Each structure stands twice: as structure tokens, then as C-alpha cells.
XYZ file of N, CA and C in Angstrom:
453
model
N -14.464 40.832 -17.843
C -15.038 41.987 -18.508
C -14.017 43.111 -18.636
N -13.383 43.481 -17.514
C -12.452 44.616 -17.561
C -11.632 44.678 -16.284
N -10.616 45.505 -16.352
C -9.837 45.841 -15.167
C -10.378 47.150 -14.611
N -10.535 47.211 -13.294
C -10.938 48.430 -12.609
C -9.875 48.640 -11.540
N -8.877 49.452 -11.852
C -7.729 49.576 -10.959
C -7.001 48.244 -10.917
N -6.883 47.652 -9.721
C -6.232 46.349 -9.619
C -7.269 45.221 -9.539
N -8.505 45.537 -9.857
C -9.605 44.571 -9.800
C -9.922 44.045 -11.196
N -10.307 42.786 -11.264
C -10.801 42.197 -12.501
C -12.290 41.942 -12.307
N -13.104 42.451 -13.205
C -14.549 42.246 -13.099
C -14.973 41.171 -14.092
N -15.725 40.200 -13.604
C -16.219 39.093 -14.427
C -17.719 38.976 -14.244
N -18.403 38.436 -15.257
C -19.822 38.164 -15.084
C -20.237 36.957 -15.902
N -21.316 36.342 -15.457
C -21.886 35.169 -16.102
C -23.345 35.466 -16.424
N -23.893 34.733 -17.376
C -25.310 34.848 -17.701
C -25.619 35.828 -18.811
N -24.611 36.365 -19.463
C -24.818 37.264 -20.593
C -23.612 37.130 -21.517
N -23.770 37.187 -22.797
C -24.992 37.561 -23.504
C -26.053 36.445 -23.556
N -25.653 35.221 -23.263
C -26.628 34.133 -23.241
C -26.950 33.769 -21.801
N -28.214 33.541 -21.496
C -28.582 33.169 -20.130
C -27.916 31.856 -19.706
N -27.537 31.779 -18.458
C -26.978 30.564 -17.857
C -27.707 30.352 -16.542
N -28.481 29.279 -16.473
C -29.263 29.012 -15.263
C -28.368 28.860 -14.035
N -27.144 28.381 -14.236
C -26.226 28.136 -13.119
C -25.152 29.218 -12.982
N -25.475 30.442 -13.385
C -24.479 31.528 -13.361
C -23.871 31.735 -11.983
N -24.663 31.675 -10.935
C -24.145 31.896 -9.573
C -23.192 30.782 -9.163
N -23.533 29.564 -9.519
C -22.671 28.426 -9.206
C -21.343 28.530 -9.958
N -21.392 28.934 -11.208
C -20.167 29.124 -12.002
C -19.267 30.192 -11.368
N -19.867 31.272 -10.903
C -19.090 32.341 -10.280
C -18.429 31.850 -8.991
N -19.149 31.063 -8.203
C -18.579 30.529 -6.959
C -17.431 29.568 -7.250
N -17.621 28.684 -8.219
C -16.537 27.747 -8.588
C -15.313 28.512 -9.070
N -15.529 29.516 -9.879
C -14.421 30.321 -10.401
C -13.661 30.992 -9.265
N -14.378 31.558 -8.315
C -13.734 32.232 -7.178
C -12.874 31.250 -6.384
N -13.415 30.066 -6.122
C -12.651 29.062 -5.367
C -11.433 28.583 -6.149
N -11.564 28.421 -7.446
C -10.411 28.006 -8.265
C -9.347 29.097 -8.318
N -9.774 30.349 -8.349
C -8.804 31.448 -8.319
C -7.988 31.405 -7.035
N -8.658 31.173 -5.921
C -7.947 31.121 -4.645
C -7.015 29.910 -4.584
N -7.440 28.776 -5.129
C -6.580 27.587 -5.143
C -5.329 27.855 -5.975
N -5.508 28.476 -7.120
C -4.363 28.784 -7.983
C -3.439 29.806 -7.323
N -4.017 30.789 -6.642
C -3.196 31.776 -5.954
C -2.365 31.123 -4.847
N -2.956 30.168 -4.131
C -2.188 29.454 -3.091
C -0.990 28.738 -3.722
N -1.183 28.126 -4.885
C -0.080 27.453 -5.589
C 1.008 28.452 -5.975
N 0.603 29.582 -6.534
C 1.575 30.599 -6.940
C 2.332 31.139 -5.732
N 1.596 31.482 -4.677
C 2.241 32.022 -3.476
C 3.228 31.040 -2.864
N 2.935 29.753 -2.939
C 3.836 28.738 -2.368
C 5.194 28.745 -3.070
N 5.224 29.151 -4.320
C 6.469 29.188 -5.078
C 7.189 30.523 -5.029
N 6.627 31.490 -4.363
C 7.211 32.828 -4.297
C 7.781 33.101 -2.911
N 8.805 33.934 -2.836
C 9.305 34.340 -1.517
C 8.188 35.050 -0.751
N 8.206 34.906 0.560
C 7.140 35.476 1.390
C 6.958 36.972 1.161
N 8.014 37.669 0.861
C 7.951 39.123 0.696
C 7.100 39.553 -0.503
N 6.936 38.688 -1.487
C 6.166 39.094 -2.668
C 4.849 38.328 -2.824
N 4.465 37.561 -1.831
C 3.182 36.844 -1.897
C 2.033 37.850 -1.837
N 0.954 37.512 -2.524
C -0.183 38.429 -2.571
C -1.440 37.782 -1.995
N -2.348 38.623 -1.604
C -3.634 38.204 -1.073
C -4.705 38.966 -1.839
N -5.815 38.321 -2.140
C -6.869 38.992 -2.899
C -8.214 38.820 -2.208
N -9.140 39.673 -2.588
C -10.522 39.573 -2.151
C -11.422 39.445 -3.356
N -12.463 38.642 -3.228
C -13.422 38.418 -4.308
C -14.813 38.658 -3.744
N -15.617 39.434 -4.460
C -17.006 39.673 -4.088
C -17.914 39.112 -5.161
N -18.946 38.368 -4.745
C -19.875 37.759 -5.693
C -21.298 38.166 -5.315
N -22.011 38.731 -6.283
C -23.410 39.087 -6.084
C -24.204 38.671 -7.313
N -25.459 38.348 -7.106
C -26.360 37.943 -8.191
C -27.587 38.831 -8.176
N -28.089 39.127 -9.356
C -29.290 39.945 -9.455
C -29.441 40.503 -10.845
N -30.460 41.305 -11.018
C -30.736 41.929 -12.314
C -29.728 43.050 -12.538
N -29.100 43.022 -13.720
C -28.109 44.031 -14.085
C -28.354 44.452 -15.528
N -27.945 45.643 -15.859
C -28.040 46.125 -17.230
C -26.772 45.708 -17.957
N -26.935 44.942 -19.044
C -25.797 44.417 -19.790
C -25.933 44.822 -21.251
N -24.837 45.259 -21.847
C -24.860 45.596 -23.269
C -23.715 46.515 -23.621
N -23.785 47.064 -24.819
C -22.773 48.000 -25.280
C -23.034 49.355 -24.630
N -22.093 49.790 -23.813
C -22.223 51.056 -23.087
C -21.171 52.024 -23.606
N -21.524 53.282 -23.624
C -20.555 54.299 -24.002
C -21.099 55.225 -25.056
N -20.198 55.630 -25.924
C -20.559 56.568 -26.987
C -20.154 55.961 -28.321
N -20.556 56.570 -29.420
C -20.172 56.026 -30.732
C -18.653 55.939 -30.937
N -17.879 56.771 -30.235
C -16.426 56.739 -30.415
C -15.719 55.821 -29.424
N -16.360 55.535 -28.311
C -15.755 54.631 -27.328
C -16.864 53.820 -26.675
N -16.890 52.528 -26.989
C -17.954 51.670 -26.504
C -17.360 50.389 -25.954
N -18.043 49.813 -24.965
C -17.581 48.586 -24.342
C -18.790 47.746 -23.977
N -18.701 46.438 -24.227
C -19.741 45.520 -23.771
C -19.479 45.262 -22.300
N -20.398 45.667 -21.451
C -20.190 45.579 -20.011
C -21.525 45.533 -19.295
N -21.482 45.657 -17.992
C -22.703 45.694 -17.211
C -22.613 46.774 -16.159
N -23.791 47.206 -15.681
C -23.838 48.232 -14.644
C -25.131 48.105 -13.856
N -25.179 48.775 -12.733
C -26.364 48.780 -11.897
C -26.030 48.539 -10.439
N -27.053 48.623 -9.595
C -26.868 48.453 -8.154
C -26.264 47.104 -7.795
N -26.655 46.056 -8.512
C -26.139 44.725 -8.181
C -24.665 44.565 -8.550
N -24.222 45.280 -9.559
C -22.793 45.292 -9.896
C -22.031 45.994 -8.776
N -22.561 47.118 -8.334
C -21.932 47.892 -7.268
C -21.822 47.076 -5.981
N -22.856 46.308 -5.646
C -22.806 45.498 -4.433
C -21.680 44.470 -4.519
N -21.524 43.826 -5.668
C -20.424 42.866 -5.833
C -19.075 43.518 -5.603
N -18.899 44.715 -6.129
C -17.636 45.440 -5.946
C -17.430 45.811 -4.475
N -18.474 46.205 -3.800
C -18.367 46.548 -2.373
C -18.007 45.316 -1.538
N -18.543 44.163 -1.914
C -18.222 42.931 -1.186
C -16.757 42.566 -1.346
N -16.215 42.820 -2.518
C -14.783 42.540 -2.750
C -13.944 43.293 -1.732
N -14.211 44.561 -1.552
C -13.449 45.371 -0.610
C -13.722 45.026 0.847
N -14.869 44.455 1.123
C -15.260 44.107 2.489
C -14.429 42.953 3.044
N -13.808 42.157 2.182
C -12.969 41.046 2.636
C -11.892 41.504 3.616
N -11.342 42.690 3.404
C -10.286 43.195 4.287
C -10.784 43.323 5.718
N -12.025 43.767 5.884
C -12.583 43.967 7.223
C -12.812 42.648 7.960
N -13.078 41.571 7.220
C -13.417 40.293 7.845
C -12.275 39.272 7.779
N -11.158 39.635 7.147
C -10.038 38.706 7.029
C -10.386 37.497 6.183
N -11.209 37.705 5.169
C -11.658 36.630 4.284
C -11.140 36.863 2.878
N -11.403 35.907 1.996
C -11.011 36.059 0.599
C -12.195 36.107 -0.358
N -13.277 35.404 -0.025
C -14.440 35.369 -0.916
C -15.694 35.637 -0.094
N -16.382 36.716 -0.434
C -17.662 37.024 0.200
C -18.748 36.974 -0.859
N -19.829 36.255 -0.534
C -20.992 36.226 -1.418
C -22.176 36.859 -0.694
N -23.061 37.446 -1.471
C -24.247 38.077 -0.904
C -25.333 37.041 -0.636
N -26.330 37.455 0.125
C -27.476 36.589 0.373
C -28.191 36.229 -0.922
N -28.100 37.070 -1.936
C -28.767 36.822 -3.213
C -28.087 35.691 -3.971
N -26.765 35.677 -3.953
C -26.032 34.560 -4.551
C -26.234 33.309 -3.718
N -26.130 33.454 -2.404
C -26.300 32.297 -1.527
C -27.644 31.611 -1.770
N -28.688 32.378 -1.951
C -30.002 31.812 -2.198
C -30.058 30.934 -3.439
N -29.185 31.199 -4.405
C -29.152 30.424 -5.654
C -28.260 29.191 -5.573
N -27.348 29.156 -4.596
C -26.365 28.062 -4.539
C -26.319 27.351 -3.192
N -27.221 27.668 -2.287
C -27.108 27.230 -0.888
C -26.969 25.727 -0.696
N -27.507 24.930 -1.584
C -27.386 23.477 -1.447
C -26.094 22.929 -2.061
N -25.311 23.804 -2.681
C -24.127 23.353 -3.403
C -22.822 23.940 -2.879
N -22.920 24.776 -1.844
C -21.717 25.429 -1.314
C -21.625 25.267 0.194
N -20.413 25.454 0.684
C -20.160 25.506 2.120
C -19.794 26.948 2.430
N -20.526 27.548 3.351
C -20.301 28.949 3.688
C -20.225 29.122 5.196
N -19.776 30.296 5.573
C -19.817 30.727 6.965
C -20.526 32.073 6.971
N -21.633 32.147 7.702
C -22.351 33.413 7.778
C -21.468 34.433 8.492
N -21.358 35.620 7.896
C -20.476 36.643 8.445
C -21.213 37.741 9.195
N -22.165 38.370 8.508
C -22.740 39.575 9.102
C -23.910 40.055 8.249
N -24.612 41.007 8.788
C -25.640 41.745 8.067
C -25.081 43.154 7.941
N -24.704 43.567 6.740
C -24.016 44.850 6.584
C -24.825 45.813 5.719
N -24.525 47.065 5.870
C -25.106 48.098 5.019
C -23.955 48.706 4.230
N -23.984 48.525 2.911
C -22.899 49.046 2.082
C -23.187 50.489 1.690
N -22.139 51.189 1.346
C -22.236 52.596 0.955
C -23.261 52.757 -0.170
N -24.135 53.718 -0.008
C -25.131 54.001 -1.028
C -26.422 53.200 -0.894
N -26.507 52.344 0.117
C -27.700 51.506 0.310
C -28.257 51.722 1.708
N -29.566 51.673 1.823
C -30.204 51.784 3.130
C -30.518 50.420 3.710
N -30.817 49.451 2.841
C -31.194 48.114 3.296
C -29.943 47.257 3.508
N -29.798 46.661 4.691
C -28.638 45.789 4.923
C -28.736 44.497 4.127
N -27.592 43.897 3.879
C -27.520 42.636 3.140
C -26.746 41.626 3.981
N -27.235 40.405 3.999
C -26.569 39.327 4.721
C -25.433 38.810 3.849
N -24.249 38.652 4.443
C -23.090 38.199 3.675
C -22.520 36.915 4.263
N -21.882 36.154 3.393
C -21.311 34.860 3.751
C -19.899 34.760 3.201
N -19.044 34.057 3.930
C -17.738 33.684 3.392
C -17.932 32.386 2.631
N -17.524 32.357 1.375
C -17.566 31.126 0.583
C -16.337 30.308 0.939
N -16.563 29.088 1.448
C -15.474 28.238 1.920
C -15.118 27.172 0.892
N -16.119 26.486 0.345
C -15.862 25.408 -0.614
C -17.163 25.002 -1.276
N -17.058 24.062 -2.200
C -18.235 23.472 -2.834
C -18.664 22.268 -2.005
N -19.943 22.060 -1.861
C -20.471 20.914 -1.120
C -20.597 19.727 -2.074
N -20.154 18.564 -1.612
C -20.319 17.355 -2.407
C -19.442 17.269 -3.632
N -18.419 18.102 -3.710
C -17.473 18.071 -4.823
C -16.073 17.996 -4.232
N -15.109 17.535 -5.037
C -13.726 17.575 -4.545
C -13.359 19.011 -4.177
N -12.430 19.148 -3.258
C -11.998 20.486 -2.837
C -11.647 21.324 -4.054
N -11.859 22.622 -3.945
C -11.582 23.522 -5.055
C -10.184 23.270 -5.602
N -10.113 23.133 -6.899
C -8.849 22.794 -7.547
C -8.394 23.896 -8.468
N -7.112 23.908 -8.752
C -6.614 24.818 -9.761
C -7.052 24.264 -11.118
N -7.069 25.092 -12.150
C -7.434 24.596 -13.472
C -6.562 23.431 -13.928
N -5.246 23.464 -13.601
C -4.349 22.372 -13.999
C -4.706 21.086 -13.292
N -5.028 21.156 -11.999
C -5.384 19.955 -11.232
C -6.705 19.389 -11.736
N -7.621 20.264 -12.114
C -8.927 19.789 -12.597
C -8.767 19.012 -13.901
N -7.821 19.386 -14.745
C -7.597 18.677 -16.014
C -7.050 17.276 -15.768
N -6.246 17.099 -14.717
C -5.610 15.818 -14.441
C -6.563 14.815 -13.813
N -7.613 15.304 -13.138
C -8.517 14.380 -12.448
C -9.635 13.881 -13.323
């Protein structure tokens, strides 16, 4: 969707509904990490990078936002904010991919996770259960896009 500082924001399920939007987001996150491991392996240790990914699912407002002179197709709302907060939370837990209980509820039979904590994010009173996304269940280990084409 857009860059927000050094963050890339992505979303699934709009403009056309996708019943498996949460699963697609989890697969994408795991493939990003697999590709990053490949890139880092080829770089000197001094320039290797580490990233955090936050995944949340829920009702969001999607459409053309802005003014007549500057408009962007994007999304907003509390559920977008939670995903962004989860991205930053990776630093506190030493993880790379954190998914919310809402995403987990949609993919629980298809992913391997490690329960992390029940946290309260800034701006929210109700705590949310979070999980580290480890891999896909019953599928080959997360692959880079190039490896997926070869198999």
C-alpha cells in the first residue's frame, strides 16, 4: 500500500474480498523473512538487516482517502493501528513476525506459532493475545519466491 517511514504497509481482502486474506498475509510474512535470510547471507555482517512484521485481521475502512487534490487508495482504523503496533513490538520480544489473536483465530489450523503474551498496546484498554508466527503447518518450510518457483 505505502511506505510509512522505513515500514511497508500491505493489506489483503480489498478491493475484492479474499476469504483466505489472513493466510495470505502469514505466508507473505514468512516468505519475506526467508528472502531476507538469503540476502543477509550474501552481505557482510556489518550491513545485515533485521526486520519486524506485524499482522492483524479485522474490520478496516478501505477506499480513496484524502482530498480532491491529494488522494490515495488505502486503509485506516483501529485494526490497522494494531498491526503497526505489533510490528514495533517485535523488538521487545526478539521476534520477527507477531500476529494478533484475531489473525490467529483465522489461521490456527494452518500455522505454527508460539504464544508470546497478552499485551495492551498504546491507545487501547483491552489487552490482546499475541503470537510469534514460526511457520506454516503441513506445508514445506517457508520459501523465498525464487525457491517456490523451482519446486
